[in-house]
Short mmCIF file of C-alpha atoms in Angstrom, two decimals:
data_model
loop_
_atom_site.label_atom_id
_atom_site.label_comp_id
_atom_site.label_asym_id
_atom_site.label_seq_id
_atom_site.Cartn_x
_atom_site.Cartn_y
_atom_site.Cartn_z
CA MET A 1 69.46 41.15 -18.35
CA ARG A 2 71.49 40.79 -15.12
CA TRP A 3 74.69 39.92 -16.99
CA ILE A 4 74.31 43.09 -19.10
CA VAL A 5 74.10 45.31 -16.04
CA ALA A 6 76.98 43.49 -14.35
CA SER A 7 79.16 43.80 -17.45
CA SER A 8 78.51 47.53 -17.80
CA VAL A 9 79.31 48.15 -14.13
CA PHE A 10 82.53 46.18 -14.48
CA LEU A 11 83.43 48.20 -17.59
CA PHE A 12 82.85 51.41 -15.71
CA ALA A 13 85.02 50.31 -12.76
CA ALA A 14 87.86 49.10 -15.01
CA ALA A 15 87.95 52.39 -16.86
CA ASN A 16 88.07 54.33 -13.59
CA VAL A 17 91.01 52.23 -12.39
CA ALA A 18 92.89 52.86 -15.66
CA VAL A 19 92.40 56.61 -15.36
CA ALA A 20 93.53 56.60 -11.76
CA GLN A 21 96.70 54.68 -12.61
CA GLN A 22 97.53 57.12 -15.41
CA SER A 23 97.08 60.07 -13.09
CA SER A 24 99.36 58.63 -10.39
CA SER A 25 102.20 57.62 -12.73
CA ALA A 26 102.31 60.72 -14.96
CA PRO A 27 105.22 63.18 -14.34
CA ALA A 28 104.45 66.62 -12.96
CA GLN A 29 104.31 68.83 -15.99
CA MET A 30 102.60 72.12 -16.57
CA SER A 31 99.70 71.68 -18.90
CA GLY A 32 97.80 74.26 -20.73
CA ASN A 33 95.33 74.41 -17.90
CA ASP A 34 98.02 75.17 -15.25
CA GLN A 35 98.26 78.78 -14.16
CA LYS A 36 101.17 80.81 -12.80
CA THR A 37 100.73 82.70 -9.60
CA SER A 38 102.01 86.20 -9.02
CA ALA A 39 105.08 84.71 -7.33
CA GLY A 40 105.94 82.81 -10.46
CA ARG A 41 104.82 79.51 -9.08
CA THR A 42 102.81 77.16 -11.17
CA GLN A 43 99.31 76.49 -9.91
CA PRO A 44 98.13 72.97 -11.00
CA ALA A 45 94.71 72.55 -12.48
CA PRO A 46 92.00 71.27 -10.18
CA GLU A 47 92.27 67.50 -9.62
CA SER A 48 89.82 65.25 -11.40
CA SER A 49 86.99 63.83 -9.36
CA GLY A 50 87.69 60.34 -10.78
CA ILE A 51 84.47 60.28 -12.86
CA LEU A 52 85.05 59.61 -16.53
CA ASP A 53 83.86 62.04 -19.12
CA ARG A 54 80.73 60.71 -20.85
CA ASP A 55 81.75 62.36 -24.10
CA LYS A 56 85.14 60.70 -24.09
CA TYR A 57 83.93 57.31 -22.81
CA PRO A 58 80.44 56.62 -24.26
CA PHE A 59 79.34 53.83 -21.94
CA ALA A 60 75.86 53.86 -23.46
CA VAL A 61 77.39 52.45 -26.65
CA ALA A 62 79.12 49.63 -24.71
CA VAL A 63 75.94 48.73 -22.88
CA LYS A 64 74.06 48.74 -26.17
CA MET A 65 76.66 46.38 -27.59
CA LEU A 66 76.17 43.95 -24.68
CA GLY A 67 72.40 44.09 -24.87
CA ALA A 68 72.06 43.78 -28.64
CA PRO A 69 69.21 41.48 -29.78
CA VAL A 70 69.94 37.86 -30.62
CA GLY A 71 70.87 37.35 -34.26
CA SER A 72 72.60 40.68 -34.76
CA PRO A 73 76.39 40.77 -35.35
CA GLN A 74 76.87 42.56 -32.03
CA ALA A 75 75.08 39.82 -30.06
CA THR A 76 76.66 36.68 -31.47
CA LEU A 77 79.84 37.10 -29.39
CA VAL A 78 80.66 38.51 -25.97
CA PRO A 79 83.22 41.42 -26.07
CA SER A 80 86.28 41.58 -23.83
CA ILE A 81 86.47 44.43 -21.30
CA SER A 82 89.55 46.22 -22.73
CA GLN A 83 88.40 46.03 -26.33
CA ALA A 84 84.94 47.25 -25.42
CA ILE A 85 86.50 50.27 -23.69
CA GLN A 86 88.67 51.02 -26.71
CA LEU A 87 85.77 50.73 -29.13
CA SER A 88 83.42 52.77 -26.99
CA ALA A 89 86.02 55.50 -26.68
CA GLY A 90 86.97 55.63 -30.36
CA SER A 91 85.33 56.10 -33.69
CA ALA A 92 85.17 52.32 -34.19
CA ALA A 93 82.11 52.20 -31.91
CA SER A 94 79.95 52.98 -34.90
CA ASP A 95 81.70 50.47 -37.19
CA PRO A 96 79.98 47.01 -37.09
CA ALA A 97 82.97 45.30 -38.70
CA ALA A 98 85.32 46.66 -36.04
CA LEU A 99 82.90 45.66 -33.32
CA GLN A 100 82.63 42.14 -34.74
CA SER A 101 86.43 41.64 -34.99
CA ALA A 102 86.99 42.85 -31.45
CA TYR A 103 84.60 40.39 -29.79
CA HIS A 104 86.31 37.69 -27.75
CA PRO A 105 85.87 34.82 -26.85
CA PRO A 106 83.28 33.28 -29.22
CA VAL A 107 80.37 32.21 -26.96
CA VAL A 108 77.30 31.41 -29.07
CA LEU A 109 73.90 32.10 -27.54
CA HIS A 110 71.13 29.70 -28.63
CA ARG A 111 67.44 30.26 -28.18
CA ASP A 112 66.39 27.15 -30.18
CA VAL A 113 67.88 23.97 -31.70
CA VAL A 114 67.58 23.12 -35.37
CA LEU A 115 66.07 19.63 -35.84
CA SER A 116 67.01 17.16 -38.55
CA ALA A 117 64.42 15.61 -40.85
CA VAL A 118 64.32 12.42 -38.76
CA GLN A 119 63.88 14.38 -35.54
CA GLN A 120 61.13 16.50 -37.09
CA ALA A 121 59.33 13.33 -38.23
CA ALA A 122 59.59 11.85 -34.73
CA LEU A 123 58.28 15.09 -33.22
CA ALA A 124 55.35 15.09 -35.65
CA GLU A 125 54.46 11.52 -34.69
CA GLY A 126 54.61 12.42 -31.02
CA GLU A 127 52.35 15.43 -31.55
CA GLU A 128 49.93 13.25 -33.50
CA ALA A 129 49.83 10.72 -30.66
CA LYS A 130 49.07 13.48 -28.16
CA ALA A 131 46.33 14.80 -30.42
CA THR A 132 44.60 11.40 -30.58
CA PRO A 133 41.07 11.90 -29.21
CA THR A 134 40.59 10.41 -25.75
CA VAL A 135 37.15 8.89 -25.25
CA SER A 136 35.84 9.08 -21.71
CA THR A 137 32.78 7.47 -20.16
CA ILE A 138 30.95 7.93 -16.88
CA GLY A 139 31.06 5.09 -14.39
CA LYS A 140 28.21 4.06 -12.13
CA ASP A 141 29.89 5.76 -9.18
CA GLY A 142 30.34 9.10 -10.99
CA ARG A 143 33.96 8.62 -12.00
CA VAL A 144 35.16 9.79 -15.40
CA LEU A 145 36.78 6.75 -17.03
CA PHE A 146 39.57 6.95 -19.63
CA THR A 147 40.80 3.97 -21.61
CA TYR A 148 44.46 3.47 -20.74
CA GLY A 149 46.82 3.71 -23.71
CA VAL A 150 44.44 5.69 -25.95
CA GLY A 151 45.45 9.33 -26.45
CA LEU A 152 46.58 11.70 -23.69
CA PRO A 153 44.05 11.86 -20.82
CA THR A 154 43.41 15.41 -19.59
CA ILE A 155 42.69 16.03 -15.91
CA ILE A 156 40.77 19.29 -15.35
CA CYS A 157 41.19 20.89 -11.94
CA ALA A 158 40.44 24.24 -10.28
CA PRO A 159 41.95 26.24 -7.41
CA LEU A 160 40.44 25.55 -3.98
CA ARG A 161 39.16 22.19 -5.30
CA VAL A 162 40.54 18.66 -5.04
CA CYS A 163 40.83 16.31 -8.04
CA THR A 164 41.57 12.60 -7.62
CA VAL A 165 43.02 10.08 -10.08
CA GLU A 166 42.42 6.43 -9.17
CA LEU A 167 44.70 3.71 -10.52
CA GLU A 168 44.02 -0.02 -10.83
CA PRO A 169 43.32 -1.90 -7.56
CA GLY A 170 46.43 -3.79 -6.48
CA GLU A 171 48.74 -1.56 -8.53
CA LYS A 172 51.78 -0.15 -6.73
CA ILE A 173 53.32 3.29 -7.43
CA MET A 174 57.09 2.84 -7.87
CA GLY A 175 58.24 6.37 -7.07
CA GLU A 176 57.24 9.99 -6.66
CA PRO A 177 55.34 11.23 -9.75
CA GLU A 178 57.18 13.66 -12.03
CA ILE A 179 55.35 16.90 -12.88
CA GLY A 180 56.38 19.68 -15.23
CA ASP A 181 55.33 22.49 -12.87
CA SER A 182 56.04 21.41 -9.31
CA THR A 183 55.74 24.97 -7.97
CA ARG A 184 52.12 25.71 -8.81
CA TRP A 185 50.75 22.15 -8.58
CA GLU A 186 50.50 19.90 -5.54
CA ILE A 187 50.39 16.08 -5.85
CA VAL A 188 49.59 14.09 -2.68
CA PRO A 189 49.37 10.25 -2.45
CA ALA A 190 46.35 8.48 -0.95
CA SER A 191 44.76 5.02 -1.09
CA SER A 192 41.56 3.11 -0.40
CA GLY A 193 40.83 -0.51 0.39
CA SER A 194 43.05 -3.07 2.09
CA GLY A 195 45.15 -6.13 1.38
CA ASP A 196 46.08 -6.97 -2.19
CA LEU A 197 43.26 -4.81 -3.57
CA VAL A 198 44.46 -1.43 -2.28
CA THR A 199 43.62 1.28 -4.82
CA PRO A 200 46.35 3.95 -5.24
CA ILE A 201 44.94 7.49 -5.52
CA LEU A 202 46.61 10.75 -6.58
CA VAL A 203 45.17 13.91 -5.01
CA ILE A 204 45.84 16.89 -7.31
CA LYS A 205 45.49 20.57 -6.37
CA PRO A 206 46.45 23.59 -8.53
CA HIS A 207 47.42 26.87 -6.88
CA ALA A 208 46.21 29.08 -9.72
CA GLU A 209 43.93 29.06 -12.75
CA GLY A 210 45.09 28.95 -16.38
CA LEU A 211 47.87 26.41 -15.74
CA ASP A 212 48.85 23.71 -18.24
CA THR A 213 51.47 21.03 -17.51
CA ASN A 214 52.00 17.27 -17.68
CA LEU A 215 52.39 14.45 -15.15
CA VAL A 216 54.13 11.06 -15.34
CA VAL A 217 53.27 8.27 -12.87
CA THR A 218 55.16 4.94 -12.88
CA THR A 219 53.76 1.77 -11.30
CA ASP A 220 54.68 -1.91 -11.18
CA LYS A 221 52.34 -2.57 -14.13
CA ARG A 222 52.45 0.46 -16.44
CA THR A 223 53.35 4.14 -16.89
CA TYR A 224 50.69 6.88 -16.93
CA TYR A 225 51.12 10.06 -19.02
CA LEU A 226 48.60 12.75 -18.07
CA ARG A 227 47.93 16.35 -19.00
CA LEU A 228 46.88 18.71 -16.19
CA ILE A 229 45.03 21.98 -16.77
CA SER A 230 43.37 24.33 -14.29
CA LYS A 231 40.16 26.26 -14.88
CA PRO A 232 38.72 29.09 -12.75
CA SER A 233 35.87 26.97 -11.35
CA GLU A 234 35.22 23.90 -13.57
CA TYR A 235 36.88 20.64 -12.49
CA ILE A 236 36.56 16.82 -12.63
CA ALA A 237 36.35 15.43 -9.12
CA ARG A 238 37.15 11.75 -9.78
CA THR A 239 39.06 10.17 -12.66
CA ALA A 240 39.90 6.50 -13.22
CA PHE A 241 40.88 4.14 -16.05
CA THR A 242 39.67 1.07 -17.88
CA TYR A 243 42.28 -1.37 -19.15
CA LYS A 244 41.84 -3.03 -22.52
CA ASP A 245 44.56 -5.61 -21.78
CA ASP A 246 42.68 -6.79 -18.71
CA GLU A 247 39.48 -7.10 -20.72
CA ASP A 248 41.30 -9.22 -23.31
CA LYS A 249 42.64 -11.48 -20.53
CA LEU A 250 39.16 -11.91 -19.08
CA TRP A 251 37.84 -12.93 -22.48
CA GLN A 252 40.70 -15.38 -22.96
CA GLN A 253 40.03 -16.94 -19.56
CA TYR A 254 36.33 -17.17 -20.31
CA LEU A 255 36.89 -18.82 -23.69
CA GLN A 256 39.43 -21.22 -22.17
CA GLN A 257 37.02 -22.24 -19.41
CA GLN A 258 34.26 -22.68 -21.99
CA ALA A 259 36.54 -24.90 -24.09
CA GLU A 260 37.46 -26.96 -21.00
CA ARG A 261 33.80 -27.47 -20.10
CA THR A 262 33.07 -28.61 -23.64
CA ALA A 263 36.06 -30.95 -23.61
CA GLN A 264 35.01 -32.41 -20.26
CA ALA A 265 31.52 -33.09 -21.57
CA GLN A 266 32.92 -34.78 -24.66
CA ALA A 267 35.40 -36.75 -22.56
CA LYS A 268 32.62 -37.97 -20.31
CA THR A 269 30.66 -39.17 -23.33
CA VAL A 270 33.70 -41.00 -24.72
CA VAL A 271 34.53 -42.60 -21.36
CA VAL A 272 30.94 -43.69 -20.87
CA SER A 273 30.98 -45.35 -24.28
CA LEU A 274 34.27 -47.07 -23.42
CA ALA A 275 33.04 -48.20 -20.02
CA GLY A 276 30.02 -49.90 -21.59
CA ASP A 277 27.69 -51.59 -19.15
CA SER A 278 29.61 -50.39 -16.07
CA LEU A 279 28.11 -46.88 -16.20
CA ASP A 280 26.72 -47.09 -12.67
CA ARG A 281 30.19 -47.80 -11.29
CA LEU A 282 31.90 -44.71 -12.76
CA ASN A 283 34.01 -42.78 -10.24
CA PHE A 284 34.79 -39.11 -10.99
CA LYS A 285 36.40 -38.29 -7.64
CA TYR A 286 40.02 -37.52 -8.54
CA ASP A 287 42.22 -34.58 -7.65
CA ILE A 288 44.56 -33.14 -10.33
CA VAL A 289 47.42 -31.01 -8.96
CA GLY A 290 50.25 -29.05 -10.59
CA GLY A 291 51.79 -29.21 -14.03
CA SER A 292 51.45 -26.98 -17.07
CA PRO A 293 48.09 -26.70 -18.87
CA SER A 294 49.41 -28.61 -21.90
CA ILE A 295 49.85 -31.86 -19.92
CA ARG A 296 47.23 -31.39 -17.17
CA PRO A 297 44.31 -33.82 -17.67
CA ILE A 298 40.82 -32.44 -18.18
CA ARG A 299 39.21 -35.32 -16.30
CA VAL A 300 40.14 -38.64 -14.63
CA ILE A 301 37.49 -41.38 -14.32
CA ASP A 302 37.51 -45.07 -13.41
CA ASP A 303 34.84 -47.76 -13.78
CA GLY A 304 36.08 -49.95 -10.97
CA VAL A 305 38.40 -51.86 -13.30
CA LYS A 306 40.13 -49.40 -15.61
CA THR A 307 41.20 -45.75 -15.29
CA TYR A 308 40.52 -43.21 -18.06
CA ILE A 309 42.69 -40.05 -18.19
CA THR A 310 41.40 -37.46 -20.64
CA MET A 311 44.06 -35.05 -21.92
CA PRO A 312 43.45 -31.62 -23.54
CA ASP A 313 43.04 -31.52 -27.32
CA ALA A 314 46.39 -29.72 -27.67
CA ALA A 315 48.13 -32.86 -26.37
CA ARG A 316 47.37 -34.66 -29.62
CA SER A 317 49.97 -32.63 -31.50
CA ARG A 318 52.58 -32.61 -28.70
CA GLU A 319 54.80 -35.04 -26.91
CA LEU A 320 52.75 -37.02 -24.41
CA PRO A 321 53.94 -37.40 -20.81
CA ALA A 322 54.71 -40.79 -19.29
CA LEU A 323 52.38 -42.22 -16.64
CA VAL A 324 53.79 -43.69 -13.40
CA VAL A 325 51.93 -44.84 -10.30
CA GLU A 326 52.99 -45.24 -6.69
CA SER A 327 53.30 -48.81 -5.43
CA THR A 328 54.30 -50.62 -2.24
CA ASN A 329 56.47 -53.74 -2.30
CA LEU A 330 56.35 -56.69 0.10
CA LYS A 331 58.68 -54.92 2.52
CA GLY A 332 56.34 -51.95 2.75
CA GLU A 333 58.64 -49.67 0.76
CA LYS A 334 56.99 -47.17 -1.54
CA GLY A 335 58.19 -46.48 -5.04
CA GLN A 336 57.05 -45.69 -8.57
CA GLU A 337 56.40 -48.03 -11.43
CA ILE A 338 55.35 -47.71 -15.03
CA VAL A 339 51.99 -49.36 -15.72
CA ASN A 340 50.47 -50.70 -18.88
CA TYR A 341 48.27 -48.24 -20.70
CA ARG A 342 47.28 -47.31 -24.22
CA VAL A 343 46.23 -43.99 -25.76
CA LYS A 344 43.11 -43.60 -27.89
CA ASP A 345 42.67 -40.15 -29.38
CA ASN A 346 43.50 -38.00 -26.33
CA ILE A 347 42.54 -40.54 -23.62
CA TYR A 348 44.90 -42.69 -21.56
CA ILE A 349 43.28 -46.08 -20.86
CA VAL A 350 45.01 -47.72 -17.87
CA ASP A 351 44.25 -51.38 -17.23
CA ARG A 352 44.09 -50.97 -13.45
CA LEU A 353 43.13 -48.66 -10.62
CA PHE A 354 45.59 -46.66 -8.53
CA ASP A 355 45.50 -44.29 -5.57
CA ARG A 356 48.32 -41.95 -6.59
CA GLY A 357 49.96 -41.44 -9.96
CA ALA A 358 51.82 -38.84 -11.96
CA LEU A 359 52.29 -37.68 -15.54
CA LEU A 360 55.92 -36.79 -16.23
CA LEU A 361 57.39 -34.89 -19.15
CA GLY A 362 61.13 -34.40 -18.98
CA ILE A 363 63.89 -35.71 -16.73
CA GLY A 364 65.04 -34.85 -13.23
CA LYS A 365 64.07 -31.81 -11.19
CA LYS A 366 63.11 -29.80 -14.28
CA ALA A 367 60.50 -32.34 -15.38
CA ASP A 368 56.93 -31.11 -15.80
CA ARG A 369 54.87 -33.13 -13.30
CA VAL A 370 51.12 -33.53 -12.75
CA GLU A 371 49.88 -35.38 -9.67
CA ILE A 372 46.72 -37.56 -9.91
CA ARG A 373 45.12 -38.59 -6.61
CA ARG A 374 42.10 -40.83 -6.10
CA GLN A 375 39.89 -39.49 -3.31
CA ALA A 376 38.69 -42.96 -2.23
CA THR A 377 41.38 -45.54 -1.57
CA VAL A 378 41.32 -48.57 -3.82
CA ALA A 379 40.50 -51.78 -1.97
CA GLY A 380 43.63 -53.83 -1.51
CA GLY A 381 45.91 -50.78 -1.74
CA ARG A 382 46.45 -50.96 -5.50
#
């Protein structure tokens, strides 16, 4: 309403200036109100005090025009000062058509924006996502746990109480959280733990009850969208999250390790059958370093004569890497050489022993390389 009051004051001042200018420039003439003295001189009428006549200049009408409710013809445009004075002083003040034609310039006041069908559909989907029920559980340490990515978690706080929101250990907050009501809510950072497992914590305090806003927290792993409400006395002291993606990764790692253990057991059985009567001479002490999982051997065994390199089952349907071993010539110079070997199923059978070897897939510096090292040196340096 400040602009209404300012406009009416400006109208009043402009009208006063106009009256004053007219009074100063008008020629001295005897009006009907002038009186002659006994000496025949003309006595001018008393000077005006400079205050405009309310009957002649109905400022209440002009103010009403400026403060008309949104949607009415009088409120869709802002009137100019001179035209408003003319209309308020004349009979046109009661004529809506005259009022409408005199408004200038056309400044449209909007209280809302009309949405298209696509925008309304997107808004409905967003509201539906926010309305998705959030299932919370209680942890062993008393924390209320929300599943990240399911619904919109609601943090309930109270004045004169502290609420905490714990993020994933090792997660790093990328910037100051954004909150819808930064005046009546206070967000303070904290942490617990040390090293790579520091747990970021948000300390939340409302300054009043009955508040409802939202909070966005960005980290190096994900973005948190939270709803904050304040109650007179009820509050949740500690809130944290469970992460479905992390659970899926743990299961994948477990199943992969289980498959590797099974493959190693099968490989051992196959190697034992290949080694025949030399079972007591089997050596399992090899180190396998580097390379991608698709070409990294599951196990390397030798029987004192031959070396058996068991590859993962996935290697059967992929390009196999080449095997090279380190060797020393008569001059004592070390180099690499390709050795004779054959592949049965997913097992490399090498017709010799070696201390250091490598599986190579590709050429040059970009080649995928797996190092194979025998823990006990082969007699004779082979």
